Amino acid sequence: MGKIEWAMWANEQSLAAGLIYATGGIVGVAGQFRGWQFAAFGIAAGVFVCLLEYPRSKRRKGTSVERTGQYCFTVCVKAFGPLTRNYYVRAFLHAALCVPGGFMLATVLGCVCLGIASLIYLSAAIHGEHWEPILPRTEQPKSVGNSIKEPPQNPPPRPPPELRRKKVDKLETAVYDNPMSVTINE
Amino acid sequence: MSVALKSWRANEGPKHLITMVWIAANVFLFWKTFMVYFSEAQYYYLHKMLGLGLCISRASASVLNFNCSLVLLPMCRSLLTFLRGSQRLLNRRTVFHTCLTYAVIVLVHVSAHLVNMVSFSVRYSEDFPGLNVAQYRGQVTHTDTHMDIFFPGVTGVLLVLVLFLMFTASSYCIRVSSYEIFWYTHNLFIVFYVILMVHVAGGALKYQSNVETHPPGCVQNNLSSWTNHRAAGEKGTESSGAPQTVCQEEARFQPHFPQTWLWVSAPLCLYCAERFYRFIRSSAAPVTIVSVISHPCSVVELRMLKSGFKPHPGQYILLNCPSVSSFENHPFTLTTVSPFVLVWKCVFLPTCNISNLTVCCAFSSHPRVHVDGPFGSPSEEVFNYEVSLCVAGGIGVTPFACVLQALFDDWRQYKLKRLYFVWVCRDLQSFYWFADLLCGLHERLWRDNRPDYLNVQLYLSNTQGLQSISEERYRFLSSRLRIGRPKWKLIFQEIGRANQLKRVGVFCCGPKGISKALHTLCNSNPHTETAFEYNKESFS
């Protein structure tokens, strides 16, 4: 099957689960269900999970696509070091956060979704994945080498004269120069 | 300015029109269902019990019914191929936004039903026991049992879970990095539809079936005087002069006929019929692999034969290789129609697997493959314009290679009078994939005295080092090779000036940056009398 990156799927799931958890919590608190305290916890846990999961991890191979505006979240999440890098910690954290949701009807969905996300994170951790921050690449200033001070001694090599002469009997092979540049790089 | 408007109308008009019609249909359905539950007589008692939660949940349910039935239709590829011209309307972005709205409506529906659960329990009605869903007053708020024997609730939770799995696995990143997760979770849609059919069969919400004999709000003979006074009091404040009607019989309640079955069954049957037809068609005639050729830059060419297979230039097929994976189908464009040829680049994991398998088995027996198709794509429209501009990025040249091959075979039969072909690549070696085809077509057109038919421009976006095509037989290409990325505005100006008062079809198959730039230019090209119509090739 090839190397599947489970953590990427778990990340999408936990973000969606956080939203569902928070929405269920809002409904529970607004409707004053029995056990609305669990719903209030659900809102807090949902928001926390969303903030934790918003910055995407860098892929092992290939280009990583950032979410919009994720840089500040990346910096915050990176600051916790091994706690956020390790996916075992995340799996257990999500499992712990989802348990109180199971005690109340409105947050049951959020609980189940977060539980599934936690299982996928466990699978990712077993496969040895970890979270890597996506940081902007610092552009190396193009340093001009010392050879700029030494101009070339010889003219550039040219092809032999018989190839240089334009063959006017074959019109289609006569090369022409554009009077203005037609490419962006010139 | 008016010319840009003409282009804009041709490019964006149909798409925006479809979006507006879709939004209008959704709003109409929501409003109509909301008003039915808010004010109709047969829901009077239910509405009094549940309040706004009833109206919102049922209105969102009808919107969900509509979208569940609609979502299957774009997946009927054979049907869409048959109704050609519909590809321009079904944009990837439209589908994405539909799904997002769908998710929001699901949240609204679920929240409203949660409120209904509480209302059923708090406003348990002793007067109309047939209407209740809760077993006793206060079931939800006072105990820990959450009415989980309540059937639509359980199926509803399962539905949201399946939708959650499908939705989270279908983002662009997951599709690009781990296609298998996307494919296998998306096939859970069968489970989704089965549970959906069962979800509505619970019969929790009931309507009153004998409204004529028991008008809502009427006074009952055998009811307690307190209730009578309360009803009388309510009626009194509303219309003091109206006489109190006496109920002739008890209110009777009946659950609905599940409306979802009506909405969903037709598209589901259509979709199942189409899958069955495609399965029969793909397994009826076997596919013989004639040859496998490796090209530079990890590109593989596969030549195949299948009896009774008649594709048109520009169409694509779905390839299934059971040795790699029994269920996965991947789209590939055809580069020639007989024998049909596929060319692809090993970028995507599944394509690499197929590449490795076919190349390794080149000397022994080839692996078995199944071909599903052909399906239509926008590139078929190239021949329907008098002037076309085809822009290819890297391996995106494959649909246009088929077009060029068709022109090589017989260019006279088509409406097309002039073709502008722009090919942007990162490596010089990439141009060798179809160098022979391009030079051959050019020779043919020169001999047939149509030198202005084909205009080729090749761009090499990698500007490092000295690069040129040095072979003698590709002199035609080396003179048209430019280093650097193209300036699209200049190209459009040139085409516009040379083809005034004409409709130019613009076709792009390549990276998003190029297609976005072209799309913007098509809509805002004010300098000439030409209208540019944009057609985008779209599969991931």
XYZ file of C-alpha atoms in Angstrom:
726
model
C 0.000 0.000 0.000
C 2.899 2.333 0.477
C 3.572 4.752 3.267
C 0.311 6.306 4.397
C 0.651 9.359 6.581
C -1.918 8.624 9.256
C -1.158 11.781 11.162
C -2.480 13.940 8.350
C -5.864 12.246 8.418
C -5.932 12.308 12.229
C -5.225 16.037 12.101
C -8.201 16.731 9.795
C -10.401 14.504 11.932
C -9.455 16.081 15.221
C -10.030 19.576 13.815
C -13.526 18.598 12.646
C -14.157 16.720 15.922
C -13.163 19.786 17.932
C -15.711 21.849 16.018
C -18.437 19.247 16.530
C -17.559 18.998 20.230
C -17.751 22.766 20.676
C -21.047 23.024 18.757
C -22.602 20.236 20.838
C -21.421 22.000 23.950
C -22.997 25.292 22.850
C -26.319 23.552 22.197
C -26.117 21.835 25.593
C -25.399 25.016 27.493
C -27.974 27.078 25.586
C -30.699 24.469 26.034
C -29.825 24.066 29.721
C -29.702 20.289 29.445
C -29.062 18.237 32.582
C -25.305 18.088 32.973
C -24.732 21.370 31.163
C -21.408 21.541 32.988
C -20.209 18.738 30.730
C -21.362 20.820 27.783
C -19.379 23.802 29.042
C -16.332 21.560 29.342
C -17.091 20.386 25.819
C -16.919 23.936 24.498
C -13.577 24.555 26.199
C -12.129 21.214 25.106
C -13.388 21.685 21.543
C -11.818 25.103 21.227
C -8.550 23.863 22.728
C -8.406 20.923 20.319
C -9.086 23.228 17.352
C -6.259 25.551 18.365
C -3.868 22.650 18.932
C -4.693 20.964 15.638
C -4.875 24.018 13.406
C -1.183 24.089 12.395
C -0.467 21.277 9.968
C 2.605 19.153 10.355
C 5.311 19.029 7.708
C 5.048 15.990 5.493
C 7.819 13.425 5.518
C 8.092 13.464 1.739
C 6.653 15.999 -0.634
C 5.323 19.539 -0.375
C 3.381 20.516 2.728
C 0.427 22.856 2.261
C -0.085 25.260 5.139
C -3.464 26.334 6.414
C -4.153 30.065 6.103
C -2.566 32.062 8.885
C -1.155 29.050 10.682
C 2.252 30.534 11.375
C 1.402 32.032 14.794
C -0.230 28.771 15.857
C 2.857 26.867 14.692
C 5.048 29.023 16.904
C 2.822 28.463 19.954
C 2.535 24.733 19.423
C 6.257 24.419 18.764
C 6.993 26.103 22.097
C 5.730 23.052 23.979
C 8.478 20.929 22.530
C 8.179 17.157 22.993
C 4.655 17.384 24.426
C 3.224 18.432 21.092
C 5.795 16.681 18.912
C 4.938 13.242 20.163
C 1.742 11.682 18.847
C 1.346 9.279 21.781
C 0.829 12.299 24.037
C -1.746 13.686 21.583
C -3.585 10.392 21.334
C -3.909 10.095 25.115
C -4.809 13.764 25.454
C -7.658 13.458 22.955
C -8.857 10.256 24.596
C -8.896 11.966 27.983
C -10.670 15.062 26.631
C -13.373 13.096 24.911
C -14.463 11.009 27.909
C -16.531 13.718 29.701
C -18.463 14.303 26.478
C -19.923 10.837 26.697
C -21.961 11.735 29.742
C -24.231 14.122 27.963
C -26.444 13.742 24.917
C -25.442 16.924 23.155
C -21.715 16.159 23.275
C -21.876 12.442 22.493
C -21.124 13.020 18.829
C -18.095 15.145 19.614
C -16.907 12.474 22.028
C -17.114 9.691 19.439
C -15.452 11.741 16.692
C -12.622 12.817 18.975
C -12.239 9.218 20.106
C -11.808 8.052 16.506
C -9.252 10.812 15.923
C -7.387 9.700 19.029
C -7.228 6.116 17.715
C -5.826 7.289 14.377
C -3.220 9.364 16.223
C -2.264 6.237 18.165
C -1.824 4.422 14.878
C 0.329 7.293 13.584
C 2.470 7.194 16.722
C 2.966 3.427 16.376
C 4.158 4.017 12.812
C 6.789 6.342 14.195
C 5.412 9.660 12.933
C 5.875 12.919 14.776
C 4.859 16.532 14.405
C 7.197 18.843 12.506
C 6.545 22.561 12.283
C 6.282 24.157 8.847
C 8.601 27.140 9.061
C 9.170 29.664 6.287
C 12.366 29.071 4.385
C 14.893 31.827 4.940
C 16.063 32.870 1.510
C 19.852 32.709 1.273
C 21.076 36.027 -0.119
C 22.733 35.266 -3.392
C 26.329 35.939 -2.495
C 28.409 36.964 -5.452
C 31.625 34.995 -5.540
C 35.083 36.430 -5.716
C 35.366 35.595 -9.386
C 33.342 38.738 -10.179
C 36.552 40.662 -9.690
C 38.315 38.705 -12.414
C 36.846 39.333 -15.862
C 37.182 36.451 -18.366
C 40.379 36.324 -20.364
C 39.035 34.450 -23.371
C 35.931 34.991 -25.495
C 33.120 32.421 -25.030
C 33.380 29.262 -27.146
C 31.530 29.406 -30.446
C 30.410 26.595 -32.729
C 32.415 26.101 -35.951
C 31.662 28.610 -38.783
C 29.743 26.190 -41.025
C 27.056 25.780 -38.363
C 26.965 29.493 -37.595
C 26.050 30.513 -41.155
C 22.266 30.815 -41.558
C 20.856 28.588 -44.253
C 18.629 30.932 -46.249
C 17.440 28.264 -48.711
C 15.484 26.586 -45.907
C 13.252 29.362 -44.576
C 11.707 27.405 -41.754
C 15.045 26.802 -40.058
C 16.086 30.475 -40.080
C 16.056 31.543 -36.497
C 14.914 35.027 -35.622
C 15.277 37.215 -32.589
C 12.324 38.866 -30.971
C 12.668 42.660 -30.808
C 11.136 42.607 -27.321
C 11.412 40.007 -24.608
C 8.614 37.421 -24.610
C 9.547 35.628 -21.423
C 9.344 36.837 -17.860
C 12.877 35.826 -16.931
C 14.800 37.797 -19.543
C -15.273 46.971 -21.819
C -18.296 45.420 -23.491
C -16.093 42.764 -25.060
C -14.684 41.757 -21.681
C -18.278 41.493 -20.507
C -19.044 39.135 -23.372
C -16.105 36.923 -22.386
C -17.086 37.100 -18.744
C -20.652 36.116 -19.542
C -19.507 33.150 -21.597
C -16.975 32.023 -18.990
C -18.595 32.754 -15.662
C -22.236 33.207 -16.515
C -23.471 29.585 -16.591
C -21.550 28.691 -13.430
C -22.972 31.592 -11.438
C -26.436 30.945 -12.788
C -26.366 27.336 -11.624
C -25.105 28.429 -8.190
C -27.913 30.980 -7.853
C -30.546 28.452 -8.922
C -29.187 25.967 -6.392
C -29.185 28.498 -3.533
C -32.699 29.634 -4.487
C -33.965 26.022 -4.494
C -32.466 25.397 -1.058
C -33.888 28.603 0.430
C -37.313 27.880 -1.074
C -37.374 24.340 0.315
C -36.267 25.524 3.754
C -38.867 28.288 3.870
C -41.719 26.154 2.541
C -41.103 23.308 5.021
C -40.596 25.788 7.860
C -43.972 27.410 7.170
C -45.729 24.055 6.886
C -44.613 23.033 10.353
C -45.131 26.505 11.764
C -48.683 27.109 10.691
C -50.427 24.050 9.274
C -53.259 22.543 11.240
C -52.022 18.956 11.300
C -48.843 19.975 13.122
C -50.518 22.274 15.605
C -50.108 20.083 18.683
C -46.632 18.933 17.737
C -45.568 22.528 17.208
C -46.939 23.527 20.577
C -44.921 20.749 22.163
C -41.618 21.278 20.410
C -41.620 24.912 19.355
C -39.115 26.307 16.884
C -36.895 23.230 17.147
C -39.466 21.269 15.162
C -39.623 23.756 12.318
C -35.862 24.200 12.026
C -35.095 20.488 12.171
C -37.693 19.539 9.571
C -36.790 22.424 7.257
C -33.100 21.495 7.405
C -34.082 17.860 6.817
C -35.819 18.758 3.573
C -32.748 20.711 2.417
C -30.622 17.666 3.261
C -32.969 15.425 1.258
C -32.557 17.671 -1.753
C -28.761 17.752 -1.501
C -28.419 14.020 -0.814
C -30.261 13.329 -4.027
C -28.302 15.939 -5.983
C -24.861 14.816 -4.856
C -25.095 11.519 -6.748
C -25.801 13.083 -10.127
C -22.334 14.526 -10.923
C -20.920 11.072 -10.178
C -22.807 9.519 -13.080
C -19.940 9.944 -15.492
C -21.384 8.011 -18.417
C -24.571 10.051 -18.266
C -22.593 13.280 -18.249
C -20.499 12.114 -21.194
C -23.733 11.476 -23.041
C -25.009 14.978 -22.232
C -21.934 16.737 -23.537
C -21.386 20.335 -22.604
C -22.176 19.851 -18.943
C -18.526 19.706 -17.885
C -18.194 23.474 -18.068
C -20.948 23.898 -15.502
C -19.687 21.408 -12.930
C -16.790 23.215 -11.419
C -14.643 21.652 -8.702
C -15.137 24.700 -6.509
C -18.918 24.500 -6.746
C -18.837 20.925 -5.526
C -16.549 21.862 -2.649
C -18.786 24.681 -1.542
C -21.823 22.451 -1.815
C -20.167 20.001 0.546
C -19.260 22.729 3.001
C -22.807 24.072 3.062
C -24.045 20.513 3.442
C -21.885 20.048 6.519
C -23.269 23.233 8.038
C -26.850 22.172 7.368
C -26.144 18.812 9.018
C -24.942 20.636 12.124
C -28.096 22.753 12.163
C -30.289 19.672 11.732
C -28.566 17.763 14.525
C -28.669 20.725 16.913
C -32.354 21.279 16.251
C -33.121 17.618 16.911
C -31.173 17.747 20.156
C -33.384 20.612 21.255
C -36.395 18.558 20.167
C -35.266 15.740 22.444
C -35.306 18.077 25.399
C -38.664 19.513 24.372
C -40.195 16.066 24.032
C -39.148 15.371 27.578
C -39.967 18.698 29.201
C -43.316 19.233 27.513
C -44.520 15.680 27.818
C -48.156 15.791 26.981
C -50.673 13.913 29.091
C -53.494 15.125 26.869
C -52.186 13.574 23.690
C -50.236 10.485 24.651
C -49.939 9.343 21.048
C -47.730 12.304 20.226
C -45.025 11.628 22.779
C -41.641 10.159 22.107
C -40.350 10.335 25.665
C -41.574 7.648 28.003
C -42.281 10.066 30.821
C -41.873 13.703 31.661
C -38.339 14.821 32.327
C -36.677 11.750 30.904
C -33.745 13.623 29.439
C -33.115 16.158 32.150
C -33.483 13.970 35.217
C -31.937 10.656 34.465
C -28.834 9.396 32.791
C -30.523 7.250 30.170
C -30.561 9.260 26.979
C -33.488 7.613 25.255
C -30.914 5.643 23.351
C -33.441 3.076 22.357
C -34.738 5.894 20.198
C -34.078 4.538 16.723
C -33.687 7.655 14.543
C -31.300 9.009 17.142
C -28.967 6.026 16.851
C -29.079 6.009 13.060
C -28.599 9.777 13.050
C -25.431 9.469 15.120
C -24.147 6.735 12.796
C -24.877 8.917 9.769
C -22.943 11.831 11.207
C -20.031 9.516 11.995
C -19.900 8.154 8.445
C -20.139 11.667 7.050
C -17.383 12.775 9.424
C -15.059 10.019 8.181
C -15.837 10.754 4.533
C -15.510 14.500 4.914
C -12.212 14.495 6.806
C -10.583 12.094 4.374
C -11.537 14.074 1.279
C -9.439 17.207 1.698
C -6.917 18.014 -1.015
C -3.882 17.123 1.142
C -5.124 13.658 1.980
C -6.064 12.945 -1.621
C -2.600 13.899 -2.787
C -0.610 12.151 -0.057
C -2.631 9.017 0.773
C -5.152 8.317 -1.958
C -6.164 4.966 -0.468
C -7.597 6.553 2.681
C -9.750 8.850 0.536
C -10.891 6.051 -1.752
C -11.831 3.533 0.903
C -13.591 6.025 3.173
C -15.476 7.544 0.264
C -16.875 4.156 -0.618
C -18.654 4.271 2.737
C -21.294 6.308 0.917
C -23.146 3.031 0.315
C -23.399 2.537 4.091
C -24.481 6.175 4.391
C -27.383 5.778 1.987
C -28.538 2.496 3.520
C -28.587 4.019 7.017
C -30.293 7.132 5.619
C -33.169 5.035 4.277
C -33.562 3.447 7.683
C -33.126 6.722 9.610
C -36.442 8.147 8.482
C -38.389 4.971 9.187
C -38.504 5.562 12.942
C -41.692 7.606 12.868
C -40.923 9.871 15.790
C -42.604 12.987 14.439
C -46.303 12.515 13.830
C -48.958 14.569 12.160
C -52.594 14.708 13.086
C -54.639 12.644 10.668
C -58.148 13.744 11.543
C -58.017 17.526 11.300
C -61.601 17.853 9.988
C -63.209 16.046 12.858
C -60.854 17.440 15.488
C -59.834 20.983 14.551
C -56.814 22.047 16.586
C -57.671 24.094 19.614
C -61.163 22.751 19.920
C -62.766 22.072 23.259
C -62.947 18.467 24.334
C -65.883 17.086 26.261
C -64.089 14.632 28.490
C -61.048 16.737 29.262
C -60.435 18.230 32.712
C -61.950 21.646 33.271
C -58.502 23.125 33.881
C -57.362 22.172 30.401
C -60.621 23.417 28.937
C -60.208 26.735 30.668
C -56.633 27.007 29.458
C -57.644 26.244 25.888
C -60.589 28.594 26.177
C -58.363 31.265 27.632
C -55.930 30.988 24.700
C -58.688 31.019 22.196
C -60.318 33.909 24.019
C -57.292 36.170 23.696
C -56.983 35.423 19.993
C -60.571 35.770 18.836
C -63.062 36.636 21.462
C -66.106 36.569 19.216
C -65.538 33.125 17.585
C -67.674 30.269 18.897
C -65.897 27.393 20.607
C -65.965 24.314 18.362
C -66.491 21.042 20.112
C -64.283 18.139 19.145
C -66.132 15.297 17.577
C -63.421 12.765 18.309
C -60.036 12.330 19.905
C -56.989 13.576 18.039
C -55.308 10.775 16.167
C -51.653 10.880 15.210
C -49.837 9.082 12.485
C -46.170 9.065 11.532
C -45.145 10.418 8.135
C -44.459 8.493 5.054
C -40.646 8.792 4.775
C -40.219 11.501 2.193
C -36.511 10.817 1.875
C -37.250 7.618 0.002
C -38.937 9.646 -2.746
C -36.063 12.110 -3.020
C -33.193 9.683 -2.901
C -34.420 6.555 -4.669
C -34.400 7.914 -8.228
C -30.793 9.235 -8.261
C -29.630 6.160 -6.327
C -31.194 3.819 -8.890
C -29.683 5.876 -11.701
C -26.260 5.734 -10.092
C -26.467 1.980 -9.429
C -27.597 1.377 -13.007
C -24.684 3.396 -14.306
C -22.138 1.555 -12.147
C -23.567 -1.760 -13.308
C -23.392 -0.652 -16.948
C -19.777 0.491 -16.512
C -18.829 -2.759 -14.826
C -20.349 -4.829 -17.670
C -18.717 -2.641 -20.289
C -15.291 -2.802 -18.720
C -15.236 -6.538 -18.116
C -16.918 -7.570 -21.364
C -13.994 -7.071 -23.699
C -10.495 -7.769 -22.396
C -7.737 -5.220 -22.730
C -4.513 -6.319 -24.386
C -1.351 -4.442 -23.547
C 0.595 -4.116 -26.771
C 3.704 -2.391 -25.487
C 5.164 -0.496 -22.562
C 7.691 2.241 -23.262
C 9.711 4.231 -20.732
C 10.345 7.857 -21.564
C 12.742 10.293 -19.899
C 11.697 12.067 -16.671
C 9.901 8.981 -15.253
C 7.153 8.893 -17.837
C 5.602 5.639 -18.978
C 3.695 5.024 -22.191
C 1.254 2.165 -22.361
C -0.221 0.987 -25.649
C -3.363 -1.084 -25.416
C -6.034 -2.607 -27.594
C -9.642 -3.269 -26.714
C -12.264 -4.479 -29.135
C -15.306 -2.291 -29.599
C -13.645 0.651 -27.893
C -14.204 3.870 -29.815
C -13.048 6.918 -27.935
C -13.027 10.463 -29.284
C -9.955 12.648 -29.061
C -9.693 14.395 -25.713
C -11.562 11.791 -23.693
C -10.223 10.017 -20.635
C -10.561 6.535 -19.125
C -10.386 4.992 -15.686
C -7.724 2.363 -15.365
C -7.925 -0.459 -12.870
C -5.034 -2.835 -12.299
C -6.117 -5.726 -10.057
C -2.528 -6.680 -9.271
C -1.977 -3.274 -7.694
C -5.360 -2.775 -6.099
C -8.728 -4.402 -6.850
C -10.936 -1.418 -6.227
C -9.025 1.661 -7.216
C -9.692 3.373 -10.508
C -7.518 6.223 -11.676
C -8.210 8.620 -14.526
C -5.833 8.881 -17.466
C -6.213 10.856 -20.667
C -5.803 9.072 -23.956
C -3.045 10.272 -26.240
C -4.064 8.343 -29.339
C -7.339 6.682 -30.109
C -6.408 3.568 -32.002
C -4.613 1.670 -30.589
C -5.322 3.715 -27.529
C -2.301 4.954 -25.674
C -1.858 6.258 -22.183
C 1.057 8.356 -21.125
C 1.582 9.294 -17.537
C 4.192 10.584 -15.177
C 5.173 8.808 -12.007
C 4.292 11.510 -9.469
C 1.353 10.084 -7.630
C 1.812 6.898 -5.600
C -0.795 4.790 -7.437
C 0.623 5.790 -10.816
C 4.088 4.812 -9.603
C 2.792 1.414 -8.558
C 1.256 0.814 -11.954
C 4.420 2.127 -13.647
C 6.655 -0.207 -11.689
C 4.448 -3.168 -12.348
C 4.127 -2.630 -16.080
C 7.749 -1.726 -16.689
C 9.083 -4.636 -14.669
C 6.810 -7.053 -16.440
C 7.756 -5.680 -19.836
C 9.629 -8.800 -20.816
C 7.320 -11.382 -19.358
C 3.519 -11.400 -19.415
C 1.886 -8.064 -18.827
C -0.402 -7.565 -15.822
C -4.139 -7.624 -16.455
C -5.846 -4.231 -16.605
C -9.439 -3.124 -16.870
C -10.490 0.012 -18.631
C -13.642 1.936 -17.793
C -14.738 4.637 -20.171
C -14.315 6.627 -22.325
C -15.588 9.697 -20.521
C -15.893 13.185 -21.867
C -13.711 16.036 -20.828
C -13.467 19.686 -21.853
C -10.641 18.953 -24.306
C -13.150 17.446 -26.692
C -14.410 20.961 -27.355
C -11.139 22.016 -29.014
C -12.559 21.072 -32.400
C -15.741 23.089 -31.904
C -14.014 26.457 -32.119
C -12.521 28.062 -35.201
C -9.499 29.174 -33.198
C -8.230 27.397 -30.096
C -5.457 28.065 -27.643
C -4.163 24.980 -25.845
C -1.848 25.520 -22.901
C -0.115 22.506 -21.429
C 2.039 22.359 -18.323
C 4.468 19.439 -18.205
C 2.653 16.103 -18.389
C -0.617 18.001 -18.879
C 0.134 17.828 -22.582
C -1.532 14.391 -22.861
C -5.066 15.490 -23.806
C -3.648 17.849 -26.417
C -1.391 15.136 -27.775
C -4.573 13.282 -28.638
C -5.925 16.378 -30.350
C -2.690 16.773 -32.339
C -2.792 13.122 -33.337
C -6.376 13.509 -34.527
C -5.346 16.547 -36.588
C -2.439 14.587 -38.048
C -4.800 11.860 -39.203
C -7.202 14.243 -40.895
C -7.309 17.938 -40.073
C -9.793 18.840 -42.790
C -12.898 17.314 -41.218
C -12.921 19.628 -38.205
C -14.302 23.121 -37.738
C -10.942 24.177 -36.261
C -9.012 26.567 -38.512
C -6.113 27.588 -36.293
C -4.491 26.087 -33.230
C -2.126 27.874 -30.870
C -0.191 25.382 -28.790
C 1.815 26.568 -25.780
C 3.759 23.982 -23.813
C 5.577 24.948 -20.620
C 7.971 22.414 -19.108
C 10.513 22.316 -16.362
C 12.991 19.958 -18.049
C 14.233 20.002 -21.574
C 13.893 16.219 -21.809
C 10.123 16.518 -21.417
C 9.774 17.991 -24.872
C 11.055 14.758 -26.396
C 7.897 12.921 -25.359
C 5.917 14.340 -28.257
C 8.621 15.955 -30.351
C 8.030 13.532 -33.228
C 4.311 14.158 -33.205
C 4.736 17.938 -33.296
C 7.307 17.876 -36.080
C 5.272 15.363 -38.056
C 2.131 17.469 -37.819
C 4.031 20.579 -38.843
C 5.467 18.809 -41.911
C 2.041 17.560 -42.905
C 0.490 21.009 -42.644
C 3.299 22.581 -44.676
C 2.798 20.003 -47.396
C -0.964 20.611 -47.369
C -0.305 24.361 -47.756
C -1.692 25.418 -44.393
C 1.385 26.861 -42.652
C -0.625 29.127 -40.353
C -2.773 26.337 -38.933
C -0.445 25.321 -36.134
C 1.464 27.814 -34.012
C 3.720 26.222 -31.447
C 5.505 27.926 -28.594
C 7.649 25.972 -26.171
C 8.811 27.436 -22.892
C 11.411 26.049 -20.555
C 10.820 27.374 -17.069
C 14.125 26.144 -15.687
C 16.546 28.915 -16.628
C 19.766 27.388 -15.324
C 22.436 26.531 -17.790
C 22.639 26.464 -21.562
C 19.858 24.385 -23.021
C 18.728 23.746 -26.543
C 17.298 20.966 -28.647
C 20.205 20.032 -30.824
C 18.850 17.226 -33.010
C 18.596 18.045 -36.687
C 15.151 16.539 -37.121
C 13.700 18.702 -34.329
C 14.866 21.992 -35.863
C 11.228 23.125 -35.972
C 11.054 22.844 -32.188
C 14.445 24.294 -31.359
C 13.578 27.521 -33.141
C 10.393 27.847 -31.133
C 11.977 27.102 -27.779
C 12.154 30.005 -25.349
C 13.855 30.041 -21.979
C 11.765 31.378 -19.148
C 8.096 31.449 -18.257
C 5.682 32.916 -20.799
C 4.109 36.343 -20.636
C 0.475 35.456 -21.068
C -0.697 38.982 -21.760
C 1.485 39.226 -24.842
C 0.289 35.879 -26.117
C -3.332 36.921 -25.665
C -2.701 40.237 -27.400
C -1.086 38.494 -30.344
C -3.920 36.001 -30.662
C -6.510 38.724 -30.235
C -5.029 40.915 -32.965
C -4.701 38.069 -35.432
C -8.217 36.726 -34.856
C -10.522 39.667 -34.493
C -14.278 39.185 -34.080
C -13.807 35.489 -33.379
C -14.481 33.210 -30.419
C -11.265 31.657 -29.184
C -11.475 28.557 -27.018
C -8.830 28.519 -24.294
C -7.923 25.085 -22.909
C -5.544 24.520 -20.068
C -4.193 21.359 -18.515
C -1.528 22.057 -15.974
C -0.682 23.610 -12.619
C -3.178 25.827 -10.832
C -1.062 28.960 -11.213
C -1.199 28.831 -14.992
C -4.895 28.056 -15.155
C -5.723 30.876 -12.744
C -3.699 33.380 -14.757
C -5.378 32.269 -17.971
C -8.827 32.381 -16.438
C -8.292 35.970 -15.267
C -6.956 37.036 -18.641
C -9.877 35.452 -20.468
C -12.278 37.563 -18.483
C -10.387 40.816 -18.713
C -8.990 41.199 -22.174
C -10.275 44.557 -23.290
C -8.009 45.419 -26.157
C -9.488 43.479 -29.012
C -12.772 42.376 -30.447
C -12.078 38.747 -29.646
C -13.941 36.731 -27.038
C -11.880 34.200 -25.096
C -13.817 31.273 -23.652
C -12.096 29.404 -20.881
C -12.376 25.605 -20.505
C -10.481 23.923 -17.718
C -9.476 20.278 -17.677
C -10.279 19.044 -14.230
C -9.356 15.885 -12.480
C -6.777 15.845 -9.729
